[in-house]
XYZ file of N, CA, C and O in Angstrom:
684
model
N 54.745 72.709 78.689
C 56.065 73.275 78.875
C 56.614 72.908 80.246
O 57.647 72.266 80.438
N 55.612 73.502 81.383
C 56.190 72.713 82.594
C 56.672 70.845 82.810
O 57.571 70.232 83.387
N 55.598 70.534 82.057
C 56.120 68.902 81.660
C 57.692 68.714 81.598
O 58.576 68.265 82.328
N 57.571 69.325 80.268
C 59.013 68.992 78.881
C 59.945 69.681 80.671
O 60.346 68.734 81.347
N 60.173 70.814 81.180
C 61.367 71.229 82.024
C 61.074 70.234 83.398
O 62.125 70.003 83.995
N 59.970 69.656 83.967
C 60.002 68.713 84.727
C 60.704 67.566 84.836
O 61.190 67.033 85.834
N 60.708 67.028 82.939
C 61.142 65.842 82.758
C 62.913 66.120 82.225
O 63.795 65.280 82.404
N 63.155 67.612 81.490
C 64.402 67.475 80.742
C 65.303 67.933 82.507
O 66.483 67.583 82.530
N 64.821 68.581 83.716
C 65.930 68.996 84.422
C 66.389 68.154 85.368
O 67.464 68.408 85.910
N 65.718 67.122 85.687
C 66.052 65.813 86.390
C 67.445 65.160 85.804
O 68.501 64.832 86.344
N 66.954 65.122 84.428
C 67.792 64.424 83.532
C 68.948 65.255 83.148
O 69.733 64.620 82.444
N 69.356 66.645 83.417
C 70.192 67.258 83.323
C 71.117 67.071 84.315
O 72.314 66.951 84.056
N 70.519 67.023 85.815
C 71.160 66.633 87.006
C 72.008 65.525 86.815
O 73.226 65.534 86.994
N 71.335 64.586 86.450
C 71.758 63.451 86.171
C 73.261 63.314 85.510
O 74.291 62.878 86.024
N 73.032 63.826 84.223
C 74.099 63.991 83.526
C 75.209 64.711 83.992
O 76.299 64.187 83.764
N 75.201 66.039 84.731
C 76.157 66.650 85.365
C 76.835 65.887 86.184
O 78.059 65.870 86.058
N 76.255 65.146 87.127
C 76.518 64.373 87.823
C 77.364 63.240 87.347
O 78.493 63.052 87.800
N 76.888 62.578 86.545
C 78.372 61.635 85.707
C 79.407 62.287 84.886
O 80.141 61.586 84.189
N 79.530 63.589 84.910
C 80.795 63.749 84.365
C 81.628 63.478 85.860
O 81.322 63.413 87.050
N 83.352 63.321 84.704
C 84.386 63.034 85.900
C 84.892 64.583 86.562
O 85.252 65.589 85.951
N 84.791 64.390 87.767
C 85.644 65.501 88.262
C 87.233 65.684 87.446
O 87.830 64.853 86.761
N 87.548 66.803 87.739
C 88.767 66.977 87.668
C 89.586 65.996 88.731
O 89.283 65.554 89.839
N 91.100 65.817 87.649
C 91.950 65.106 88.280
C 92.443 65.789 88.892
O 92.622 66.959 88.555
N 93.015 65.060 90.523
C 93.367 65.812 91.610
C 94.644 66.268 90.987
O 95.108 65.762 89.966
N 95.247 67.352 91.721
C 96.513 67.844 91.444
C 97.877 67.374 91.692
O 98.203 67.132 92.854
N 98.617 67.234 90.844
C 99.880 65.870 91.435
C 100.864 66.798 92.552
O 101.356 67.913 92.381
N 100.953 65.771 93.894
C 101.604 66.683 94.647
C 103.512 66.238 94.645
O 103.938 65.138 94.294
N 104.242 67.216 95.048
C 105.789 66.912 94.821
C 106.072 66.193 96.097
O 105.214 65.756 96.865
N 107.443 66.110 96.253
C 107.287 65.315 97.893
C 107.297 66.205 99.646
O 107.396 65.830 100.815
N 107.133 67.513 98.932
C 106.855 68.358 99.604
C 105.470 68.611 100.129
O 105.223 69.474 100.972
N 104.408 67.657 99.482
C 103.063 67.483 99.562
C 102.511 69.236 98.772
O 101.490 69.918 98.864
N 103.497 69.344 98.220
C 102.515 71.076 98.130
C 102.412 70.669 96.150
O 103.251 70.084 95.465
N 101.242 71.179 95.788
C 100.864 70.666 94.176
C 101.976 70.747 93.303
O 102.647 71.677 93.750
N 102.568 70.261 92.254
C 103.597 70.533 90.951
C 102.835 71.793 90.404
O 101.632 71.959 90.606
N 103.683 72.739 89.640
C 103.058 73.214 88.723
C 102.934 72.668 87.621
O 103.722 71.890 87.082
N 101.525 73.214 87.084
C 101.352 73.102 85.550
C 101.309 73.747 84.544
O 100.845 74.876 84.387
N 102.068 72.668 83.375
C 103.266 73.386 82.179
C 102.113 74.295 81.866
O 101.000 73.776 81.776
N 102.263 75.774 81.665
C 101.856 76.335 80.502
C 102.687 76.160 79.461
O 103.916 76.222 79.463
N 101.822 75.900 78.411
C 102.454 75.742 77.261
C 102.043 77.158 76.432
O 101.040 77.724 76.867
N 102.656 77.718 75.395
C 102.103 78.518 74.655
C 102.288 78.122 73.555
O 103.354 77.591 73.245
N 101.045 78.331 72.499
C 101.012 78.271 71.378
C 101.401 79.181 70.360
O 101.262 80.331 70.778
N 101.874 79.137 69.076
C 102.337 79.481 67.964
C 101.470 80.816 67.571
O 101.923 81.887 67.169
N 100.685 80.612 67.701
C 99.561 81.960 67.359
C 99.140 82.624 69.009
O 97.973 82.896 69.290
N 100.156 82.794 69.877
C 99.740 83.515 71.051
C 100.524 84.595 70.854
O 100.083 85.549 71.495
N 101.296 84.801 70.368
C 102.355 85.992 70.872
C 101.704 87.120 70.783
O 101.823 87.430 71.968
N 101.015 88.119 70.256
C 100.498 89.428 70.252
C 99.286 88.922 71.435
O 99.292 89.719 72.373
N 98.514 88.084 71.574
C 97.485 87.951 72.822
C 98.400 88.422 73.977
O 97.956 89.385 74.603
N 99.539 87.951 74.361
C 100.095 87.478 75.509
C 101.423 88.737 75.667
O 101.880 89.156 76.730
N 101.856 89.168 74.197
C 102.211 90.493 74.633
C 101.449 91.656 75.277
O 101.843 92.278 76.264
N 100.234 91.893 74.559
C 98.819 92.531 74.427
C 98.485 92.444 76.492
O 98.195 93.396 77.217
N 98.654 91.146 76.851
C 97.740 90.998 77.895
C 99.116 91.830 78.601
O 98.688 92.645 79.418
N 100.282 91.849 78.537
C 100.972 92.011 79.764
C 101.167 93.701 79.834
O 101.291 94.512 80.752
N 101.118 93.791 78.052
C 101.311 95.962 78.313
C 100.282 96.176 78.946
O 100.566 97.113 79.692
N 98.798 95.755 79.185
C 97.727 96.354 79.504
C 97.578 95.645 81.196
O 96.695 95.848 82.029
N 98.763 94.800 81.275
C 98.267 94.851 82.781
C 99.405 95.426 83.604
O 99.172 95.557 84.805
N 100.915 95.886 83.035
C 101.864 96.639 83.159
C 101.092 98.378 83.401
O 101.065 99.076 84.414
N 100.636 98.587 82.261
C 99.805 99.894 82.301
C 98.862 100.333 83.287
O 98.632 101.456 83.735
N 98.176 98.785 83.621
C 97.205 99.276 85.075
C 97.974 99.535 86.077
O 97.925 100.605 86.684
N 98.949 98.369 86.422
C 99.727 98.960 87.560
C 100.234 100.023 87.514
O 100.276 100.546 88.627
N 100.814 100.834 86.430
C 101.166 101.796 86.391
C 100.356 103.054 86.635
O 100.674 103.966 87.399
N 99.023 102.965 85.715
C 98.231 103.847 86.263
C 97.832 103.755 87.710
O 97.526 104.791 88.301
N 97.813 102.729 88.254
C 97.473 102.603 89.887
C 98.184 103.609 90.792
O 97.767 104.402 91.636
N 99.561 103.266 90.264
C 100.560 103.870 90.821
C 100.951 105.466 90.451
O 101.923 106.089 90.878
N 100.097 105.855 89.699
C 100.259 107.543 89.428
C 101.274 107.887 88.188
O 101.668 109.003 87.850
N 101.666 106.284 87.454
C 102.588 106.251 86.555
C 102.158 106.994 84.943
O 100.974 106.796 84.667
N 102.788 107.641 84.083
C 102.072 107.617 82.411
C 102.421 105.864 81.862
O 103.429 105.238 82.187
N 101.587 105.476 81.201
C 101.525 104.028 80.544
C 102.812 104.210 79.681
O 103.390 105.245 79.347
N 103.104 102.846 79.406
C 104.095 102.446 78.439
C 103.675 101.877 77.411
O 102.783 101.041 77.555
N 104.208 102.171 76.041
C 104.733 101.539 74.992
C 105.296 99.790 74.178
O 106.370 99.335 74.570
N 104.851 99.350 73.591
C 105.171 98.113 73.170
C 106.026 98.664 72.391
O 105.484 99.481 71.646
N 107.652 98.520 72.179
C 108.693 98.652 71.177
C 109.373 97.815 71.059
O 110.158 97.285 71.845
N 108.987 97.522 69.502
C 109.917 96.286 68.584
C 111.345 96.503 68.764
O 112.004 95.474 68.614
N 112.121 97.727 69.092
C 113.304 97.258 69.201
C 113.443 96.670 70.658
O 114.206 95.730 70.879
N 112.603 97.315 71.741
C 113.543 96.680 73.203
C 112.546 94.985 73.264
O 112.838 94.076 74.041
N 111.541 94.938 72.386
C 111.022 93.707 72.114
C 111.812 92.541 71.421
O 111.565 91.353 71.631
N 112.831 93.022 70.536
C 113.854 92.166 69.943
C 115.298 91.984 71.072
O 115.868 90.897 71.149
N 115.705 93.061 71.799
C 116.505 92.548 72.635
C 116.101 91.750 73.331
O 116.824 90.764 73.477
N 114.818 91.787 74.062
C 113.967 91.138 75.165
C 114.237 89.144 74.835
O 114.582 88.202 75.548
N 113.855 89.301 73.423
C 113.862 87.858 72.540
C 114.681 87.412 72.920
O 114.658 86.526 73.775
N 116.089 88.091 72.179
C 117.437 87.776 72.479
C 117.927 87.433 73.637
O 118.522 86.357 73.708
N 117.789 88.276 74.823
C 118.101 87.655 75.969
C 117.470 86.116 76.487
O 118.014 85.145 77.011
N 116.073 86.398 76.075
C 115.171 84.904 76.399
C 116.320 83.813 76.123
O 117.051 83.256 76.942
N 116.246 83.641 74.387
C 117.348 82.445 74.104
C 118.197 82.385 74.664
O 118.507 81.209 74.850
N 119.086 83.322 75.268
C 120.325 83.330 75.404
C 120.016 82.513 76.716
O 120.535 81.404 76.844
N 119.192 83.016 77.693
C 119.068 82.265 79.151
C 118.935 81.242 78.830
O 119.643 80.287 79.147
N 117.871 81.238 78.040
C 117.437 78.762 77.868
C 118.507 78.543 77.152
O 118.947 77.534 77.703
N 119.419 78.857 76.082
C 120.750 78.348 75.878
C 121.772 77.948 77.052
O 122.483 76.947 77.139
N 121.651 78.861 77.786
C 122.848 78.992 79.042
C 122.247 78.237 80.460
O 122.902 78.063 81.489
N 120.831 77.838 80.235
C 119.934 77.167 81.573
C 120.357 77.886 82.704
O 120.740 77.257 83.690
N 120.343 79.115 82.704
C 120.523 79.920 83.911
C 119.944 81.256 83.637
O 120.374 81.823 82.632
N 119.134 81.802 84.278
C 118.586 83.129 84.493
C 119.673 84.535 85.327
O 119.692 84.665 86.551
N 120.329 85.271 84.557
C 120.840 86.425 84.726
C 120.899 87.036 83.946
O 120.363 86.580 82.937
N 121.390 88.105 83.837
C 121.401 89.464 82.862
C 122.144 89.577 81.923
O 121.995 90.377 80.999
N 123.235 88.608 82.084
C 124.617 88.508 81.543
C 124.206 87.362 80.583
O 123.693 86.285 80.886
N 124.692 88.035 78.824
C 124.391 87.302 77.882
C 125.576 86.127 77.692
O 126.579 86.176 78.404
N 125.411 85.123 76.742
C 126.746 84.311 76.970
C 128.141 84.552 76.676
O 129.199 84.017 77.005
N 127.575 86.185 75.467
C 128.622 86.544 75.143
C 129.035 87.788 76.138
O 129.689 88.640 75.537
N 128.856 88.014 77.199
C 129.026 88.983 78.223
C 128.077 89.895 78.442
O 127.655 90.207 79.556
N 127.668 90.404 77.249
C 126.721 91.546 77.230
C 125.926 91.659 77.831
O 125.288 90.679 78.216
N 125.495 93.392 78.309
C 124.620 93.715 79.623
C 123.181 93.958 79.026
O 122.783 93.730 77.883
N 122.720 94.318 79.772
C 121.371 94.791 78.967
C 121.453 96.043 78.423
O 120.525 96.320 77.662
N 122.156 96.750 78.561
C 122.540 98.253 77.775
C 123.234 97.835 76.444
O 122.859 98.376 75.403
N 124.368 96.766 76.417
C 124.342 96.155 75.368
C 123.813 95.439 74.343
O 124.265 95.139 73.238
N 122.614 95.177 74.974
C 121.872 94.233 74.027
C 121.089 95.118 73.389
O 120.995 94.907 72.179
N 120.287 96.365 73.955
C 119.500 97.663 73.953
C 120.378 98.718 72.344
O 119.850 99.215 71.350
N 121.465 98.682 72.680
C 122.270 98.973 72.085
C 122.091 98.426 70.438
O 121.574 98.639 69.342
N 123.062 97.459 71.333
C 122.885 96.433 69.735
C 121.402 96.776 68.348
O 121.614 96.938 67.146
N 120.348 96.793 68.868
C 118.960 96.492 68.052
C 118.910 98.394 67.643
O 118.181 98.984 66.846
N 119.777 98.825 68.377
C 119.690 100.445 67.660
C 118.427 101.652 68.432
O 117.914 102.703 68.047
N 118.315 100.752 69.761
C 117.015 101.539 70.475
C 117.771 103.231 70.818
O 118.934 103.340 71.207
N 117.073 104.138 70.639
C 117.394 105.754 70.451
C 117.011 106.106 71.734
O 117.252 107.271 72.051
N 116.407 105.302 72.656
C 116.209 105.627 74.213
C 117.212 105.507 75.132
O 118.382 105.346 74.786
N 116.749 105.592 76.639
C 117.791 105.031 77.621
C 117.027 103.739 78.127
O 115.834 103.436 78.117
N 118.212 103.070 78.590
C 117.346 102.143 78.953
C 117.126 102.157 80.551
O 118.036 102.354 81.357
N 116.016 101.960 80.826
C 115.542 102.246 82.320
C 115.829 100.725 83.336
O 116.171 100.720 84.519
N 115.514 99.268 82.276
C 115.475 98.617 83.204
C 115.243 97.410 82.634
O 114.457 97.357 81.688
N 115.924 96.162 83.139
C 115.238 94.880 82.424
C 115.321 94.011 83.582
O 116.301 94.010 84.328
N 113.733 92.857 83.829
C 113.660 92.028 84.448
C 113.712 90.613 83.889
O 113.482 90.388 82.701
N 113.924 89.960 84.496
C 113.965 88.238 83.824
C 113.320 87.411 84.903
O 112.935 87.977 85.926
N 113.149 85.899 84.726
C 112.474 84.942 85.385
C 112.550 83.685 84.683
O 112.305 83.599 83.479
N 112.817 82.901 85.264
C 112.806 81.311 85.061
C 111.709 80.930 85.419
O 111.540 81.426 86.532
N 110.537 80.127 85.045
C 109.284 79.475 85.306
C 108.654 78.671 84.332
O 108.831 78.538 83.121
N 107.629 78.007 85.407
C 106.828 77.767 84.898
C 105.331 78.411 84.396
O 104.613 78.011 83.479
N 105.122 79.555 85.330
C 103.971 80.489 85.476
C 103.647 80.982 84.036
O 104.454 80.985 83.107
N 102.378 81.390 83.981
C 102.436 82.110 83.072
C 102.680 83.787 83.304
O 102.820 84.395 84.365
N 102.676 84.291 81.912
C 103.090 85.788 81.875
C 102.241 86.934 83.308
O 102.659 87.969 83.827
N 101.263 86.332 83.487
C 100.411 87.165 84.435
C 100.939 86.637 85.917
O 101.201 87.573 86.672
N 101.114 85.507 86.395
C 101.444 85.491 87.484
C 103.179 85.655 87.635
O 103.681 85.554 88.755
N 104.113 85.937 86.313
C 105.300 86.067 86.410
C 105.350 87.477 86.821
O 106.115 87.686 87.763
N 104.642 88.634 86.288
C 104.344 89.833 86.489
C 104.131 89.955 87.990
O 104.998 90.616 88.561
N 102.947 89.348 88.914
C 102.649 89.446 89.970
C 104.013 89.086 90.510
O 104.514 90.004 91.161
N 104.580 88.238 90.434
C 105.828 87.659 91.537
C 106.865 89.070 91.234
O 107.176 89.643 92.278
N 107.325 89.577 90.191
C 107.829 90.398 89.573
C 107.651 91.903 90.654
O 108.598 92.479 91.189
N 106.524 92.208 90.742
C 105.799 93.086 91.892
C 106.036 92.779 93.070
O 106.236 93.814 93.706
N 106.118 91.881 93.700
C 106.643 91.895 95.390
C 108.210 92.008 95.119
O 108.962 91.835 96.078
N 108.720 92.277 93.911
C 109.827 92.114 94.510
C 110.540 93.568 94.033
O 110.690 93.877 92.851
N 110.976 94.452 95.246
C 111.283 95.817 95.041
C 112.557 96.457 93.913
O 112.927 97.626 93.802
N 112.926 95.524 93.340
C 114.154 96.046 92.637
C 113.413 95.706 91.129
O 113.446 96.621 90.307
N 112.802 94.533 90.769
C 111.710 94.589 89.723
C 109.992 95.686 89.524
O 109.243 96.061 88.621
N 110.110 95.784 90.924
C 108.973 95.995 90.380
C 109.565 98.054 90.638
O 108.811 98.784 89.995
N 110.358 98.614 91.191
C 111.052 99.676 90.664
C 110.985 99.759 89.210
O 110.375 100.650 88.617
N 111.708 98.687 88.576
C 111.939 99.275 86.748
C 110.418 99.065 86.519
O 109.912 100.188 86.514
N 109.493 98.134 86.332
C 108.426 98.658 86.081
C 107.918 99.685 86.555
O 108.082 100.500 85.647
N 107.406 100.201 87.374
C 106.716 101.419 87.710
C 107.640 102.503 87.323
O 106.827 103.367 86.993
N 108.677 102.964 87.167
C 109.489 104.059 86.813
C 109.382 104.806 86.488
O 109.086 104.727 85.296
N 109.473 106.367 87.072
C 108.590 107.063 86.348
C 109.785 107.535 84.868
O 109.687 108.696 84.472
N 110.272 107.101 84.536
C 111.024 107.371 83.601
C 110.618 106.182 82.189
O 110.989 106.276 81.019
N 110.196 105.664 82.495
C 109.475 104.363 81.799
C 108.737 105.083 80.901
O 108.019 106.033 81.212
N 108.909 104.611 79.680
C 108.072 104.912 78.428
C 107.755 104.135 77.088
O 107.066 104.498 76.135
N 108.376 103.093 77.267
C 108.800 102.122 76.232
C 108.984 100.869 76.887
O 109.389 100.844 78.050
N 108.656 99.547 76.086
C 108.392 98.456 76.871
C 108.822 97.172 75.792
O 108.105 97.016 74.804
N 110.110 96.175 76.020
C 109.716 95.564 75.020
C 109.760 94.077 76.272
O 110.409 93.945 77.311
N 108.637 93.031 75.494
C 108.722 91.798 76.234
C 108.638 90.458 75.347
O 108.235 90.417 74.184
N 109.087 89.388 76.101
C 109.391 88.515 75.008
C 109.949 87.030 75.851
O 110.531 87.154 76.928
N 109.740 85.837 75.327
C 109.651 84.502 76.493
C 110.298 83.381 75.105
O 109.947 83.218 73.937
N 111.353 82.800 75.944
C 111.670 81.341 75.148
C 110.812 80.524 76.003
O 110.557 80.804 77.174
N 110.219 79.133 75.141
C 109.715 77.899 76.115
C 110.766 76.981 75.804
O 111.282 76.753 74.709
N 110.974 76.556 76.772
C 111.966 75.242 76.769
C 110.677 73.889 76.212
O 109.479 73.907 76.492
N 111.316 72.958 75.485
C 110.451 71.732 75.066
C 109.983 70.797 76.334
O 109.052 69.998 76.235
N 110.700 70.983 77.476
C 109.787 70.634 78.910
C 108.978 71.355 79.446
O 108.546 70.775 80.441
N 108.348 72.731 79.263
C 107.727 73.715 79.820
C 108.275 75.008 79.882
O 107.846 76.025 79.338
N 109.526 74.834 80.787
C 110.087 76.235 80.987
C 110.069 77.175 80.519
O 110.909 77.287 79.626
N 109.231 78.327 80.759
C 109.704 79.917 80.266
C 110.782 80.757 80.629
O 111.001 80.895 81.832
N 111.456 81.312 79.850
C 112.322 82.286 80.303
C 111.572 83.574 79.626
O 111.469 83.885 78.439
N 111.078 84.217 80.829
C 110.830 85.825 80.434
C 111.654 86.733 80.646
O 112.364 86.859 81.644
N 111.590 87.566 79.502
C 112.607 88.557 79.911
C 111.373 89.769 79.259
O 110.475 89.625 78.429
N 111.911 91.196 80.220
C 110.878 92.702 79.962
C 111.997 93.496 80.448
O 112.680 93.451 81.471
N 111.976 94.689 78.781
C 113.268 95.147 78.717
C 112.133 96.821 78.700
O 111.136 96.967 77.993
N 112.603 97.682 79.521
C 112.177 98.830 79.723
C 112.588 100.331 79.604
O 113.144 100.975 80.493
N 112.204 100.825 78.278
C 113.352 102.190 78.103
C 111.962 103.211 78.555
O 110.787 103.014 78.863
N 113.089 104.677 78.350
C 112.693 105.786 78.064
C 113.102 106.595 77.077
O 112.582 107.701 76.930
């Protein structure tokens, strides 16, 4: 037995050793790395909703908050706004047809108030859109809220990469 692992771990070295490293990271002319596309796949959407209520919820519990809710209706406005931004290639609140986010909330028949909706243009994925989302005090207000009880979220990809997230937040 000591033989056979004498002779197979040399030869393991070996082999590790000829694989290729990873390719270096392409830098912009800023010398600082490009990002890279997340892409999402066709069968992600409940993973990637799933991952963001439960990491919405930690922060919340961190913060002394009650957890929120996944709701299909502020989840269908959420949609709606997505397209509407990658239709319009601009990230704001304002749909193309004017409408606010109380309007759009509206529209899908949600029986709550609505507390709050954030958006983002990226490339990131859903977890580090969240983190950037958090340093910034007027987003990361509607998340933590203590009026927050209901949560809907939802992302167009553009066919070059781009996500548009949008997280629409009632009570």
């Amino acid at each position: 037995m000591a033989r056979l692992f004498g002779f197979l771990f040399p030869v393991m070295l070996v082999v590790a050793a000829c694989a290729a490293p990873p390719p270096p990271p392409q830098l912009g002319a800023d010398g600082r790395p490009l990002p890279r596309v997340y892409r999402i796949g066709p069968g992600q959407t409940s993973e990637i909703r799933f991952r963001m209520l439960d990491s919405v919820n930690t922060l919340r519990q961190a913060a002394g908050q009650a957890p929120v809710e996944l709701d299909s209706q502020l989840t269908a406005a959420a949609a709606t706004h997505a397209r509407d931004m990658s239709a319009q290639n601009r990230p704001w609140h304002f749909g193309s047809d004017g409408s606010s986010p109380l309007d759009r909330v509206r529209r899908v028949g949600y029986p709550g108030t609505l507390v709050g909706e954030t958006i983002s243009e990226t490339y990131e994925t859903e977890l580090e859109t969240l983190a950037a989302w958090m340093e910034d005090p007027g987003t990361r207000r509607v998340i933590l809220s203590p009026e927050a009880r209901r949560m809907g979220f939802a992302w167009e990809q553009d066919p070059n990469g781009k996500i548009w997230w949008t997280m629409v937040v009632g009570g």
